[in-house]
Coordinates of C-alpha atoms in Angstrom, one line a residue:
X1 CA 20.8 -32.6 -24.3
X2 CA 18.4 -30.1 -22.7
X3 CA 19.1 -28.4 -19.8
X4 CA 17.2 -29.5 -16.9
X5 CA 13.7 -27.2 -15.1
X6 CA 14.2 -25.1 -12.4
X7 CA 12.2 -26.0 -9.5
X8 CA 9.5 -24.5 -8.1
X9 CA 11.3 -22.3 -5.7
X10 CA 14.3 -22.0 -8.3
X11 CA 11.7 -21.3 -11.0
X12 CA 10.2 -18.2 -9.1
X13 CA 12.8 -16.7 -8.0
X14 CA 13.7 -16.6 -11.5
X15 CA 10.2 -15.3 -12.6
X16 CA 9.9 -12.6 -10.1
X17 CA 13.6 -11.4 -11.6
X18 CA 11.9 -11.5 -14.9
X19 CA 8.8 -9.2 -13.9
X20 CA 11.6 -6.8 -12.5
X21 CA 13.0 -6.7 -16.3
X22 CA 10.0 -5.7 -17.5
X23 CA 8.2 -9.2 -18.9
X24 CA 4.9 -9.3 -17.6
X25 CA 2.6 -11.5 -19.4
X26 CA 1.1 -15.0 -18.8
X27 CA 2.3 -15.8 -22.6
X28 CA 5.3 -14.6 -22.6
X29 CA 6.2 -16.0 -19.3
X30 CA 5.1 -19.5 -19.5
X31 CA 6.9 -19.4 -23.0
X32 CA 10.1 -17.9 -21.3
X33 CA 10.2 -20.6 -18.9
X34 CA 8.9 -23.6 -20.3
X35 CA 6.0 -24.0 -18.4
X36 CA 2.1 -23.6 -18.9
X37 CA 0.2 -20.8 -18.4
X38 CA -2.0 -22.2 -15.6
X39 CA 1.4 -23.0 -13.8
X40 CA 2.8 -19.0 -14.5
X41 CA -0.6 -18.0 -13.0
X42 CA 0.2 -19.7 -9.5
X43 CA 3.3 -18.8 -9.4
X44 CA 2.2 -15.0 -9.5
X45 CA 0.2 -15.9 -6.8
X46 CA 2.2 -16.9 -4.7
X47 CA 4.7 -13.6 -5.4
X48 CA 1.3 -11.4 -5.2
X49 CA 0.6 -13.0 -1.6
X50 CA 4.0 -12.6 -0.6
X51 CA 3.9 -9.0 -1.4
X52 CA 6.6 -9.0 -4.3
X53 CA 4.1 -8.4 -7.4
X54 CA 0.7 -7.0 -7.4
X55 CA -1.3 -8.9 -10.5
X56 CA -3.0 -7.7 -13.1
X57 CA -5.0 -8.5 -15.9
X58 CA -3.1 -11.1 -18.0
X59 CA 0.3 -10.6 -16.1
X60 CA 1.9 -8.8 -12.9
X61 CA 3.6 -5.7 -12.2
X62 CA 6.9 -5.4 -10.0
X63 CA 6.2 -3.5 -6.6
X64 CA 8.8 -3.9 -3.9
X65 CA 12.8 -3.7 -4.2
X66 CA 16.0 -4.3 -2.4
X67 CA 16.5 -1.8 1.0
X68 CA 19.4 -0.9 -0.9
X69 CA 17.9 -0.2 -4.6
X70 CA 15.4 1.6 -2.5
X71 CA 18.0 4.0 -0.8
X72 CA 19.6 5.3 -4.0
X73 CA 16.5 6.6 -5.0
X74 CA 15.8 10.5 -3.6
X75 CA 18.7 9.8 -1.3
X76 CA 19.5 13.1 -0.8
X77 CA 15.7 13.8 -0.3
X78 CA 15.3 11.2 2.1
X79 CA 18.6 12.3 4.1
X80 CA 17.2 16.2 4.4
X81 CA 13.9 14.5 6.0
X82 CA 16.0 12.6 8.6
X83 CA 17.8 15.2 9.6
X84 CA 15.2 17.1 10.1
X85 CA 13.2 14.3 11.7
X86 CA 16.5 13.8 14.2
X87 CA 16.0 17.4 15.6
X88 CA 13.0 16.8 16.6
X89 CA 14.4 14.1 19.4
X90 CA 15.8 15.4 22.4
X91 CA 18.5 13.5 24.9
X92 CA 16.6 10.5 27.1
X93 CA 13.6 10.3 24.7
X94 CA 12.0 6.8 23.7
X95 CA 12.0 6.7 19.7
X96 CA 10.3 4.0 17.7
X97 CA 11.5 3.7 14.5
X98 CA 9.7 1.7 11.8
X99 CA 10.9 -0.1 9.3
X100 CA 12.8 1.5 5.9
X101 CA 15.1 3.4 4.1
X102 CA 14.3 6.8 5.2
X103 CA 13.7 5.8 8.9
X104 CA 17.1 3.7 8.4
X105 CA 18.6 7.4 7.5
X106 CA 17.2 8.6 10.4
X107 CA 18.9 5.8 12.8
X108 CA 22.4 7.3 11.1
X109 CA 21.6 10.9 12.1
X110 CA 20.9 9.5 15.8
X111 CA 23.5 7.2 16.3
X112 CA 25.9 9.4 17.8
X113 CA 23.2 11.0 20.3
X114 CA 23.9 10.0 24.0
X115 CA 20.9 8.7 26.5
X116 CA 18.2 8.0 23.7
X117 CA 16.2 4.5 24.1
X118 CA 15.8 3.7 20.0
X119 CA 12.7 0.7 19.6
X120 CA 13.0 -0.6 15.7
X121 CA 11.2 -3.0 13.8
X122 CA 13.9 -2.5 10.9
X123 CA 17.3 -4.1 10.0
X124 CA 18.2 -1.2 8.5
X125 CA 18.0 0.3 11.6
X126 CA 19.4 -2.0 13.6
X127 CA 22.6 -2.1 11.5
X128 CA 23.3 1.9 11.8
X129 CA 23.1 1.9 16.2
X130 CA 24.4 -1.3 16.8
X131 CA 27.7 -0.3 16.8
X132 CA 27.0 2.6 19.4
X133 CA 27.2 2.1 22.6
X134 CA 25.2 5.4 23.4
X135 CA 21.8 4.5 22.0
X136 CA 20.0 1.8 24.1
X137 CA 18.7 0.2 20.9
X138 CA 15.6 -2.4 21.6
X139 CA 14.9 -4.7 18.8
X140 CA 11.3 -6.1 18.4
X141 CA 11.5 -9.6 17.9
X142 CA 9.4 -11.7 15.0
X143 CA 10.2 -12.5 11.7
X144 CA 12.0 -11.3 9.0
X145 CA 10.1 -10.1 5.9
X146 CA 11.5 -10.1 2.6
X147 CA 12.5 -7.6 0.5
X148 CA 11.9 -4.9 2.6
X149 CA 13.8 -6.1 6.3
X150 CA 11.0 -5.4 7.8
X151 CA 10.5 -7.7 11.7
X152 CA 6.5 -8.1 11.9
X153 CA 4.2 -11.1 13.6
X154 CA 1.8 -11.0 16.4
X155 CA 5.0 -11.1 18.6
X156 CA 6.1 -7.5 17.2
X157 CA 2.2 -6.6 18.2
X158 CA 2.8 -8.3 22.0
X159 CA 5.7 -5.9 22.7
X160 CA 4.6 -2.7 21.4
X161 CA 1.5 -3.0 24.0
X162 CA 3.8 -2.6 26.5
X163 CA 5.7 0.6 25.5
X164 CA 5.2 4.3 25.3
X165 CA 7.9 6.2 23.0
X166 CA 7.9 10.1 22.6
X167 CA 8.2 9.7 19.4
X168 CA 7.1 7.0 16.1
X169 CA 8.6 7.6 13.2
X170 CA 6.9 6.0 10.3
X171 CA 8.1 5.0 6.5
X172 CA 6.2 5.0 3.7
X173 CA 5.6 3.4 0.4
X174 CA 2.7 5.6 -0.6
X175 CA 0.5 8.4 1.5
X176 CA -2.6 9.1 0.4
X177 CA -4.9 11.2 2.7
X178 CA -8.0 10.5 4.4
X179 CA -6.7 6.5 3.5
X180 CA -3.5 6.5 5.3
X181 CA -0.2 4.5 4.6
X182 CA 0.0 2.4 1.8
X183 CA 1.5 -1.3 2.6
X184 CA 3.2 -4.2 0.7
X185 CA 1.7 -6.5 2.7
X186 CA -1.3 -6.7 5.7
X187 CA 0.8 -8.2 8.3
X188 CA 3.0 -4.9 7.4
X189 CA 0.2 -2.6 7.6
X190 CA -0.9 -4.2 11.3
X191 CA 2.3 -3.6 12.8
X192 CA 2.6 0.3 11.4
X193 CA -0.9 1.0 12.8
X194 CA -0.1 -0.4 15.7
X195 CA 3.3 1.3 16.2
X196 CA 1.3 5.0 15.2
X197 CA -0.9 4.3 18.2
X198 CA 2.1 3.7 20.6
X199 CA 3.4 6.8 21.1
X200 CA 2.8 10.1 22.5
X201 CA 4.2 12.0 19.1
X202 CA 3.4 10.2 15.5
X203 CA 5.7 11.4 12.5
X204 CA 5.5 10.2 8.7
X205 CA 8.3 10.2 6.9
X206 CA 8.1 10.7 3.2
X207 CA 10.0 12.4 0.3
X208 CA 7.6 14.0 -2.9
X209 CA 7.7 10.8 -4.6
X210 CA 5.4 8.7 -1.8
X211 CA 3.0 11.4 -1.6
X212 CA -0.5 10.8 -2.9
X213 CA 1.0 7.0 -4.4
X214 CA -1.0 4.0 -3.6
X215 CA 1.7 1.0 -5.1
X216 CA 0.2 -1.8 -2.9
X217 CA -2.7 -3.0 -1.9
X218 CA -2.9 -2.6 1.9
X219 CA -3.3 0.1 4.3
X220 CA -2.9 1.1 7.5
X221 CA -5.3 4.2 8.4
X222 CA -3.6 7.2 9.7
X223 CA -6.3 7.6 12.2
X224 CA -4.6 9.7 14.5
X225 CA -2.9 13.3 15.0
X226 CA 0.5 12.9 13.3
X227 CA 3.1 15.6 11.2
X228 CA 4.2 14.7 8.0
X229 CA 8.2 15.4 7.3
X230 CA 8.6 15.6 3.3
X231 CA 11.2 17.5 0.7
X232 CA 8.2 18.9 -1.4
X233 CA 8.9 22.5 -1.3
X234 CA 5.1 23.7 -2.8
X235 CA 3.3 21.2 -0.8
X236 CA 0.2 23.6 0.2
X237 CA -0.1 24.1 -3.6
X238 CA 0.7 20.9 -5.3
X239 CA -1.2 18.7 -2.1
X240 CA -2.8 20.6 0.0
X241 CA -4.5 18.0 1.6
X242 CA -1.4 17.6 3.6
X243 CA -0.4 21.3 4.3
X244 CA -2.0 21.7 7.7
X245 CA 0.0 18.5 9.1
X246 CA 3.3 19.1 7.4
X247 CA 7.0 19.7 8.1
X248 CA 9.2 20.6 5.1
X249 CA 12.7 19.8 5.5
X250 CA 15.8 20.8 3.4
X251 CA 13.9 24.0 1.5
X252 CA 15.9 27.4 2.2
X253 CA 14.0 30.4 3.4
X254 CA 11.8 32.0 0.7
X255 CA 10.5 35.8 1.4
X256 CA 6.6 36.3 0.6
X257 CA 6.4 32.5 0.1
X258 CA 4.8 30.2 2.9
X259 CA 7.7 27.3 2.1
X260 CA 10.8 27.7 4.3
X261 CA 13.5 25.2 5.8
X262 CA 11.7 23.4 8.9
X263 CA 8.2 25.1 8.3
X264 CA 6.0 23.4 10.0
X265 CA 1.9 23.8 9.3
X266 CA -0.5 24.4 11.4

């Protein structure tokens, strides 16, 4: 006796695991899951709008994973930006935190501050300060986006018009300059604009492997005076597009070289 079809939610779940493995083709799909190809293709469609899969021609392409798959990669990159990025905060700011794995680090390097206001967007976030009865931590309400744990909506938008932080630091999926940050979805790329306009000081958070990467589709324009916090030691060789906007965290001191821990461009 056969077994039974998945349903339609069942079914893509299922698929969008399969795209992950590395099966991306309309054929092999449909043949995979006992469907037709016409019913693969909407399927796809719906993933591609909800940000998990960006199509292509006669398949798809994976594009976003778990917070948590996400942190293991660069981690030690990532943590030598926060750290850095935490130093820059002093006691009885106002930080706004997007959502992420690197701004997540971030929250950990803060959590044991004393008199800091922390505004997130990102579970990740929230999950390092709740615990701390230090940090005022202000969580922006709307609703929860999957994979990435992000809080978004025109209700996140509402509330950041009515707050001024020192300090926004952003996450990234991809940096490219002179088009901004790159975004898994639109609603994602509203809310980060939005949140780089909010405060007095704008920081980007990314580690080498983000910079000059467009995975998605979306973007929200960097379209203001901000510094970029990154790991990449040559940045003013390897992209100097970003040199005069940059702080390098975690490089040791070199002597005749322009690349030192905490160098900051100009």
């Amino acid at each position: 006796m056969s077994q039974p079809r998945p349903g339609t939610r069942d079914r893509r779940a299922m698929l969008l695991e399969a795209v992950r493995d590395g099966s991306g083709g309309i054929a092999e799909l449909a043949e995979e899951f006992g469907v037709s190809e016409s019913t693969i293709r909407r399927d796809l469609a719906s993933l591609a709008g909800a940000g998990h899969v960006v199509r292509t021609y006669g398949g798809a392409l994976d594009t976003e994973r778990s917070p948590r798959e996400k942190d293991r990669e660069n981690a030690a990159a990532k943590d030598a930006i926060a750290r850095e990025a935490a130093a820059l905060v002093r006691d009885g700011e106002v930080v706004l935190l997007d959502a992420g794995t690197t701004t997540g680090r971030l929250a950990r390097h803060l959590a044991h501050r004393e008199g800091l206001t922390v505004v997130t967007n990102g579970v990740t976030a929230i999950r390092e300060l709740a615990g701390f009865a230090g940090i005022d931590l202000i969580v922006l309400g709307g609703r929860l986006r999957h994979p990435n744990e992000a809080i978004l909506g025109e209700t996140v938008l509402a509330q950041l018009r009515h707050i001024s932080p020192d300090r926004v630091f952003l996450g990234a999926d991809g940096v490219v300059s002179g088009r901004g940050l790159c975004c898994p979805s639109l609603e994602q790329s509203v809310v980060k604009h939005a949140m780089l306009h909010a405060g007095a000081e704008a920081y980007v958070l990314a580690d080498h492997s983000k910079l000059d990467q467009a995975p998605f589709s979306y973007w929200a324009p960097l379209d203001r005076d901000y510094r970029l916090i990154t790991d990449e030691p040559r940045i003013d060789v390897t992209y100097p597009q970003f040199a005069q906007s940059v702080i390098v965290a975690g490089v040791p001191e070199t002597v005749g070289g322009a690349a030192h821990h905490g160098r900051r461009g100009n």
